[in-house]
XYZ file of C-alpha atoms in Angstrom:
482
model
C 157.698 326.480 324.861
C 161.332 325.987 326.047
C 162.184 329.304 324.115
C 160.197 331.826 326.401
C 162.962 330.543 329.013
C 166.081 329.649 327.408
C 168.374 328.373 329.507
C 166.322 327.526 332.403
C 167.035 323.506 332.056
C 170.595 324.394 332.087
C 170.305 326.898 335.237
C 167.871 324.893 337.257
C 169.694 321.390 336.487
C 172.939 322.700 337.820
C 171.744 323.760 341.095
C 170.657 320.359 342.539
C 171.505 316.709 340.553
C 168.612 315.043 341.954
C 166.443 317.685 339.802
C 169.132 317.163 336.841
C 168.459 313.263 337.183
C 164.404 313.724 337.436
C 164.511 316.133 334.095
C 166.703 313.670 332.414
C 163.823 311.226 333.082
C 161.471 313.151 331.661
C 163.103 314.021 328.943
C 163.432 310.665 327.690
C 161.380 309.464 324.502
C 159.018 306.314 323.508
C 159.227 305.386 320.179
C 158.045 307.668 318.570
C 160.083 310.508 319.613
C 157.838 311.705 322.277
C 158.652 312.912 326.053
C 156.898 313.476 328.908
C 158.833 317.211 329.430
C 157.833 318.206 325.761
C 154.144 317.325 326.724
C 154.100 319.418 329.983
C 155.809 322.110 328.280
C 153.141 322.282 325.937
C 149.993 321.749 327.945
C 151.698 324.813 330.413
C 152.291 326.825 327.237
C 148.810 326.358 326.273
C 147.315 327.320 329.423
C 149.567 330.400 329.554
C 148.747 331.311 326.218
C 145.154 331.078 326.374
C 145.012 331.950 330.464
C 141.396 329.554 330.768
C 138.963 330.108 333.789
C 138.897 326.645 334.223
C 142.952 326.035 333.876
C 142.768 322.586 336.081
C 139.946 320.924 333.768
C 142.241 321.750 330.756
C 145.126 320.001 332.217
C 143.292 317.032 332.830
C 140.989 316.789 329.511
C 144.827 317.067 327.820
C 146.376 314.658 329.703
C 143.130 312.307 329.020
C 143.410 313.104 325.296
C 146.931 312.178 324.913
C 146.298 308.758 326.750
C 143.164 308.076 324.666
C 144.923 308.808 321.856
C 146.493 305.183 320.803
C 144.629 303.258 318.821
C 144.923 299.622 319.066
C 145.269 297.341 315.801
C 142.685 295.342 314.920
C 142.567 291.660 316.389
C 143.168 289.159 313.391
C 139.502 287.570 312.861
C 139.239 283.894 313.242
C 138.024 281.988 310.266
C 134.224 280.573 311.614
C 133.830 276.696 311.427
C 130.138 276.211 309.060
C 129.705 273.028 311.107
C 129.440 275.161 314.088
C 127.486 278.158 312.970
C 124.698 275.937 311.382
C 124.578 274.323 314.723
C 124.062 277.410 316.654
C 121.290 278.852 314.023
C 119.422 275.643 314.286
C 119.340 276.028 318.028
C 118.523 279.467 318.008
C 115.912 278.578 315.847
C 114.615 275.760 318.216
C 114.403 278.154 321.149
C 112.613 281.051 318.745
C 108.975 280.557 317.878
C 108.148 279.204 314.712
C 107.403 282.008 311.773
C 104.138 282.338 310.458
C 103.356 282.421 306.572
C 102.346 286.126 305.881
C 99.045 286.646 303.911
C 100.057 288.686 301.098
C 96.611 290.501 300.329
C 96.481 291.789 303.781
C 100.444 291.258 305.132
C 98.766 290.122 308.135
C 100.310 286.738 309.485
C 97.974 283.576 309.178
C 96.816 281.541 311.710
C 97.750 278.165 311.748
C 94.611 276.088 311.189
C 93.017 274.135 313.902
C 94.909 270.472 313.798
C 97.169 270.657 311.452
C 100.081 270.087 314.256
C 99.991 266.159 315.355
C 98.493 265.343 318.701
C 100.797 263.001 321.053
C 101.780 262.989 324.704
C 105.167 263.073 326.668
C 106.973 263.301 329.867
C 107.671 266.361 332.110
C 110.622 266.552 330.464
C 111.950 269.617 332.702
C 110.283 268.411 335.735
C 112.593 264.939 335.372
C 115.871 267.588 334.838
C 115.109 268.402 337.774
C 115.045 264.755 339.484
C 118.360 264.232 337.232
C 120.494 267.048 338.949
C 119.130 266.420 342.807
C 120.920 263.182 342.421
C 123.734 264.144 339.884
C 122.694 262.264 337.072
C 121.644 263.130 333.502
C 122.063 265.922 331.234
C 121.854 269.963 332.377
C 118.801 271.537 333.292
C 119.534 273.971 330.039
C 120.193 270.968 327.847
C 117.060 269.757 328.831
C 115.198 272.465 327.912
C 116.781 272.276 324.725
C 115.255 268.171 324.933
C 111.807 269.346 325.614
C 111.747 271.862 322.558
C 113.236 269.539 320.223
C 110.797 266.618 321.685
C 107.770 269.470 321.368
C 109.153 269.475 317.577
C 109.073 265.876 316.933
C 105.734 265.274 318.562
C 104.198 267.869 316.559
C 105.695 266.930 313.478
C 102.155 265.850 311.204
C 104.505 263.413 308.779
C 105.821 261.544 311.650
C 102.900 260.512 313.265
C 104.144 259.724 316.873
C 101.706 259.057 319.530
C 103.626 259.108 322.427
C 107.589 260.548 322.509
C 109.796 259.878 324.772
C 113.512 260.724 325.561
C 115.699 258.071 325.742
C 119.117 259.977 326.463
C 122.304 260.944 324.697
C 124.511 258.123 322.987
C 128.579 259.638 323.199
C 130.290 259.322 319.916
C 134.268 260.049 319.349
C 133.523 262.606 316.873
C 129.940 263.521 317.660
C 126.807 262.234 319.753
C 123.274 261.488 319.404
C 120.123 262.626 320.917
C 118.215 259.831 321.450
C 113.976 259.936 321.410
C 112.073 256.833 320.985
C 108.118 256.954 320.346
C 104.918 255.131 319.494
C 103.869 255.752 315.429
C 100.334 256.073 315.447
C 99.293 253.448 312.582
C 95.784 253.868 312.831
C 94.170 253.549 308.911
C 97.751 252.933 307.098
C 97.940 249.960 305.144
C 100.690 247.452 307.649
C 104.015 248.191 305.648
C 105.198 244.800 304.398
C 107.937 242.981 306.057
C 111.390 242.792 304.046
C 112.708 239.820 302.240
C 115.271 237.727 304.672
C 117.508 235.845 302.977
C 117.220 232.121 303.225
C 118.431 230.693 306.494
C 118.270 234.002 308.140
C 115.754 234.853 311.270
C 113.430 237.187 310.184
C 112.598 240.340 312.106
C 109.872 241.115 314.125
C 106.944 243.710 312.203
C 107.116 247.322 313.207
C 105.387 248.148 316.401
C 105.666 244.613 317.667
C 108.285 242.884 319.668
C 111.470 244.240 319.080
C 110.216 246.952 317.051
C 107.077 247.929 318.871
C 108.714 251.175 319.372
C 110.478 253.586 316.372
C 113.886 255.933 317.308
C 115.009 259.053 316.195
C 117.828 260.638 316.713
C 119.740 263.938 315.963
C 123.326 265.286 316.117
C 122.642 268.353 318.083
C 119.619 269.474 319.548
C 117.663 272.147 316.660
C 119.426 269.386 314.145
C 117.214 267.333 311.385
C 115.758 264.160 312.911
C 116.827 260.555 311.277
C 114.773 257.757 311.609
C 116.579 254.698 312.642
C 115.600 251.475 311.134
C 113.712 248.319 312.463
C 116.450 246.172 314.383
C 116.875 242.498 313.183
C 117.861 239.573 314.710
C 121.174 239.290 312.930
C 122.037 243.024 313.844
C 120.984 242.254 317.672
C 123.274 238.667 317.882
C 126.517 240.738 315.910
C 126.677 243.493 318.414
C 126.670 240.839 321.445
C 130.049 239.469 319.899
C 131.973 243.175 319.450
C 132.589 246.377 321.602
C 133.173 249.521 319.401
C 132.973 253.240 319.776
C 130.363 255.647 317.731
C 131.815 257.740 315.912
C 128.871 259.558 315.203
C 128.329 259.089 311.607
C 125.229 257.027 310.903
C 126.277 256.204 307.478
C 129.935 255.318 308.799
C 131.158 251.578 308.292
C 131.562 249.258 311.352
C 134.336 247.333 311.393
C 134.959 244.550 313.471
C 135.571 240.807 313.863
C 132.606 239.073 313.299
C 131.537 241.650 310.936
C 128.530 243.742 311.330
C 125.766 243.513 308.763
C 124.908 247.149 308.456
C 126.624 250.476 308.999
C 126.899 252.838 312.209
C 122.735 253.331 312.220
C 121.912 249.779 312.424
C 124.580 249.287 315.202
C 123.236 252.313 317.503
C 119.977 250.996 317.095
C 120.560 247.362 318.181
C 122.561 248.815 321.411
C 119.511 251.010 322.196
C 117.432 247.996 321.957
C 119.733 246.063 323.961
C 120.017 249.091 326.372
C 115.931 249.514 327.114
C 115.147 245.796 327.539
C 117.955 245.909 330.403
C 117.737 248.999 332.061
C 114.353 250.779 331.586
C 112.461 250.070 334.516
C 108.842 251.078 337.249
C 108.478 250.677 340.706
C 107.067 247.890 341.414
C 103.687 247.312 341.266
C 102.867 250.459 339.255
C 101.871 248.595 336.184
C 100.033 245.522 335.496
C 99.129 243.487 332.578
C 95.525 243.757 331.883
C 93.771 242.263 329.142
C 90.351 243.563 327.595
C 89.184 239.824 326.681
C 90.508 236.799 328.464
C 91.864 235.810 324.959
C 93.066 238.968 324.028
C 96.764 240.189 324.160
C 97.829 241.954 327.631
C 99.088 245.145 327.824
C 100.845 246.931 330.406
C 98.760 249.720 331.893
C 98.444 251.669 335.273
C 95.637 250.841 337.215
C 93.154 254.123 337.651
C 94.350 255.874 335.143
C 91.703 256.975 332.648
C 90.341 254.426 330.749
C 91.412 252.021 333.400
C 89.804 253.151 336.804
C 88.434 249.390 337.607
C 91.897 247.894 337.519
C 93.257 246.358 340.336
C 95.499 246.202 342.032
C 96.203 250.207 342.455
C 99.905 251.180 343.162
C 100.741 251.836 347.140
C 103.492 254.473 347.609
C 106.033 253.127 350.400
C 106.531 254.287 353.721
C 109.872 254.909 353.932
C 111.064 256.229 350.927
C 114.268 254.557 351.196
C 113.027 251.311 350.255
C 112.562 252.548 346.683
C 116.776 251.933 347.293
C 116.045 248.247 347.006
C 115.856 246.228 343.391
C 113.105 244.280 344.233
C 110.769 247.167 344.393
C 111.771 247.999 340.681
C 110.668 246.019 337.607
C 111.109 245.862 334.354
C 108.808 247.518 331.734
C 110.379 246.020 328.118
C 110.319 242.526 327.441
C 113.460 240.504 327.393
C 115.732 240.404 324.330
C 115.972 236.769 323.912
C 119.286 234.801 322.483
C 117.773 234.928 319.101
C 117.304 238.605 318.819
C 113.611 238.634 319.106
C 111.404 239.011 321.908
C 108.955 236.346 320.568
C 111.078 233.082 319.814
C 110.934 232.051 316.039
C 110.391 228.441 315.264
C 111.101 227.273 311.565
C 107.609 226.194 309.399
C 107.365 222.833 309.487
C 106.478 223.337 305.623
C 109.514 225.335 305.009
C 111.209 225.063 301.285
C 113.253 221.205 301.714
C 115.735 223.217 298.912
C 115.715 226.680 300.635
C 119.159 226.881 303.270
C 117.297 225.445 307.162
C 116.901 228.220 309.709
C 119.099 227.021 312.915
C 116.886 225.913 315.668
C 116.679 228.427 318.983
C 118.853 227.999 321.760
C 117.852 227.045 325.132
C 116.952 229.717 326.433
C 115.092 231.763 329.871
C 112.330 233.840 329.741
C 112.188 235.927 332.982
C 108.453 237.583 331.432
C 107.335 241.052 331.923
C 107.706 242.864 334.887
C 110.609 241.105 337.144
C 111.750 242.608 339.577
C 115.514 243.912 339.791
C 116.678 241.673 342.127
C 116.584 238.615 339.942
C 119.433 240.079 337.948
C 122.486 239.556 339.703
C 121.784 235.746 339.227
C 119.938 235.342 336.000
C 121.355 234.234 332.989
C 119.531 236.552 330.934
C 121.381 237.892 328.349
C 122.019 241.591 328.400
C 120.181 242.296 331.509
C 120.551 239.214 333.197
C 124.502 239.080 333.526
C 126.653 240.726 336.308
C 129.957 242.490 336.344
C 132.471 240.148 337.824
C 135.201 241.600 340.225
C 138.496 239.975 341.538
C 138.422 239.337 345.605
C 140.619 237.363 347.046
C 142.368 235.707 343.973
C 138.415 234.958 342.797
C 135.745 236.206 340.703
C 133.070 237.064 342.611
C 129.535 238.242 341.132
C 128.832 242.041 341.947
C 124.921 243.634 342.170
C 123.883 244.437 339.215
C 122.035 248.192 340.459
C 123.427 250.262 342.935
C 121.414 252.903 344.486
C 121.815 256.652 345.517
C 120.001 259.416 347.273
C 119.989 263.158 346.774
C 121.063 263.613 350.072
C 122.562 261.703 352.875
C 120.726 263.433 355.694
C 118.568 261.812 357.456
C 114.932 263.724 357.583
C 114.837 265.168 354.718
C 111.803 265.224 353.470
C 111.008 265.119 349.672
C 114.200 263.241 348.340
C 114.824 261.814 345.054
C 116.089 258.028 344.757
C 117.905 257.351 342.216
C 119.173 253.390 340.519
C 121.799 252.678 338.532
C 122.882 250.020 336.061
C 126.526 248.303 336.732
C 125.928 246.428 333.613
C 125.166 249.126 331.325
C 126.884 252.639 332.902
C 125.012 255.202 332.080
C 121.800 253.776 332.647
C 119.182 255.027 335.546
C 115.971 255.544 336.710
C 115.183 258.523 339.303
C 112.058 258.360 341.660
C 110.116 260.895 343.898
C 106.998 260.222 346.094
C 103.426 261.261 343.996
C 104.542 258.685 342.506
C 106.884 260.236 339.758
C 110.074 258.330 337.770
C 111.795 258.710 335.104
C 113.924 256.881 332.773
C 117.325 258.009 330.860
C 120.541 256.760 329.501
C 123.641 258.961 328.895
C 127.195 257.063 327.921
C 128.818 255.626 325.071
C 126.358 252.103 324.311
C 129.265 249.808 325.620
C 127.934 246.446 328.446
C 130.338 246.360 331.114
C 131.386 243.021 330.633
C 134.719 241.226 329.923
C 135.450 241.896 325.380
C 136.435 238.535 324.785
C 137.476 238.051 321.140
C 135.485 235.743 319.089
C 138.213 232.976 317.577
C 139.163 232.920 313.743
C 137.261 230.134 311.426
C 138.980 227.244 311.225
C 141.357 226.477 308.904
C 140.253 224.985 306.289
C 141.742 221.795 304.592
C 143.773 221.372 301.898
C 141.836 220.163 298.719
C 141.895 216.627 297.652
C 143.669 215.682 294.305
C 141.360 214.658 291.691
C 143.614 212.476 289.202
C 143.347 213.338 285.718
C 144.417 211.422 282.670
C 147.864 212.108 280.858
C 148.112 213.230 277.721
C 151.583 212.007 277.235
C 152.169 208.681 275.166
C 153.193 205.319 277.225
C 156.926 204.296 277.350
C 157.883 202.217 274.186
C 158.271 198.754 275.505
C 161.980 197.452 274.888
């Protein structure tokens, strides 16, 4: 409106230069040709044209419109990984509940019939997250959760058939990691699957659900994921991963390679390290199981005294006094039997009747057998494989053998009651058990499935010699004679 007062820039700039200088401020345009004096002129035109009750809220919804006005470009969208989004449906669809079939005469949904989901027991799963993060150890209390649905899954699962499920931990992989859950298959009334053919002058394996393979593992690549059955470890598989030290990748079907080979691919190898892992590191206080047998012939199991089904067992567990002896290894024990040299848990001897033409099975190795439930302390100085060897540390210009636990608590205060003691493995990192007075432990292992031990190559074959000549006969004629 700079025509109802021509001139007046012109009149009012000359009478004071700092007023010339402000208007030439405003005057000045953005890029599109705009100015702040052209905008006051005409939101004051405006008012004086129109001459509002309410002149002040004007100004103010104008000014708001002009700086509401710009309009943003849209952000570029960012092309969604599949990998990723089918990992994040599966575990929203682990946390939602499962859908019920819908009756289509009545579109009501239809109740799921009385034992059709499979019966089987399991930790407190979030009661032990808890025990995991008062000493700093384990996986989050939200990834636990996560463990206890997808455990809740498996359990229920009618076609697997578990009994018991429990979770061993999280194997780290370079390019993914596995969730680790190892139960008891109910085999009650199914036929006993038939061993596989060894080759000659192999070791065969132990049958499922006995020795070695008494328990079955499943894992998954993220929590919500499908499960994969691992298969039955074999003695082969067990003595070829004592010889190399190799990154998952986390790919079961991925090739190992190393030097001495591997006979199997990325599956077989994670499951002879978890075998390897729970005969060394999964572990009970003392004295809370005993071996029991129903028949003084039978076989002895391992089974807590007073629990049901087992009330006139003795002797019944005694909690300590001072919690802070649970610190100490020789109040822990081992619960798995010991991996021997072989392999196998039970030593194989060759049949004395064995096939004179078939390739012989080498003879064991000298070997130890520690037995069921020894106690932690034993360890530093056994010559158990796996569980029974130390880390060895320079000190003074020798090695020196180092414990093979170490012990925490969940707080160095003293008096504080309720406090959670927690052991770890030096020979396995990653490896723990967590304790709390009731009693109440748990076991878990969370690293990459690598001993801490010295790698130390395995030589090349020897050279083999150079054939012998076999002389043949000459075709050529004899020399005449002269």
């Amino acid at each position: 409106h700079a025509d109802r007062w021509p001139g007046t820039t012109v009149a009012m700039a000359s009478e004071d230069p700092k007023l010339q200088e402000a208007i030439a401020f405003l005057q000045k345009t953005n890029l599109n040709g705009e100015s702040v004096y052209e905008q006051l002129a005409k939101v004051v035109g405006k008012v004086l044209d129109e001459k509002p009750e309410d002149a002040v809220d004007l100004l103010e919804t104008s000014v708001i419109a002009k700086k509401t006005a710009f309009k943003p470009a849209d952000p570029p969208l960012m092309a969604a990984d599949p990998k990723n989004v089918a990992t994040a449906v599966a575990l929203k669809e682990l946390y939602c509940a499962p859908k019920r079939e819908i009756d289509p005469e009545s579109g009501e949904p239809i109740e799921p019939e009385e034992g059709l989901l499979n019966k089987f027991k399991s930790e407190d799963i979030v009661g032990d997250a808890t025990m995991y993060q008062a000493v700093g150890l384990g996986l989050s209390l939200s990834e636990m959760y996560g463990v206890m649905l997808a455990v809740k899954r498996l359990g229920e699962d009618p076609k697997r058939k578990c009994g018991t499920v429990r979770f061993f931990g999280k194997v780290l992989g370079t390019n993914g990691d596995y969730y680790v859950f190892e139960t008891a298959i109910n085999r009650e009334g199914d036929e006993p699957e038939a061993p596989p053919e060894t080759p000659a002058g192999e070791i065969p394996p132990e049958p499922a659900g006995e020795g070695s393979n008494e328990y079955t593992y499943f894992v998954c690549s993220h929590l919500g994921g499908a499960f994969v059955r691992l298969p039955d470890v074999t003695p082969k598989a067990v003595v070829a991963a004592r010889k190399i030290k190799k990154y998952f990748t986390g790919d079961l079907d991925a090739p190992v390679w190393s030097y001495p080979s591997f006979p199997g691919n990325e599956a077989m190898y994670l499951r002879a390290q978890i075998g390897r892992i729970a005969s060394a590191t999964v572990v009970c206080p003392n004295g809370y199981l005993v071996e029991h047998s129903e028949t003084e012939d039978g076989p002895k199991l391992l089974v807590e005294p007073g629990s049901e089904g087992f009330e006139e067992v003795e002797p019944k567990y005694q909690e300590k006094e001072d919690l802070q002896e649970m610190r100490e290894p020789v109040n822990w024990t081992h619960r798995y039997r010991y991996l021997k040299k072989q392999g196998r848990v039970e030593t194989y001897e060759p049949p004395e009747d064995a096939d004179p033409d078939a390739a012989p099975v080498e003879p064991p190795e000298p070997d130890v057998d520690p037995g069921l439930l020894s106690t932690l302390d034993g360890d530093t100085e056994s010559e158990c494989v796996d569980w029974g060897s130390c880390v060895m540390e320079e000190i003074d210009g020798s090695a020196q053998k180092q414990p093979a636990w170490t012990s925490c608590t969940s707080s160095n205060v003293v008096g504080v009651k309720n406090q959670t003691v927690a052991i770890k493995s030096m020979v396995w990192p990653g490896a723990f058990a967590v304790y709390q007075p009731g009693p109440k432990f748990s076991n878990c292992y969370v690293g990459y499935g690598i001993k801490n031990a010295p790698y130390v190559p395995a030589p090349p074959p020897a050279v083999m010699t150079e054939a012998e000549e076999i002389p043949k006969e000459s075709d050529a004629l004899p020399p005449k004679a002269e």
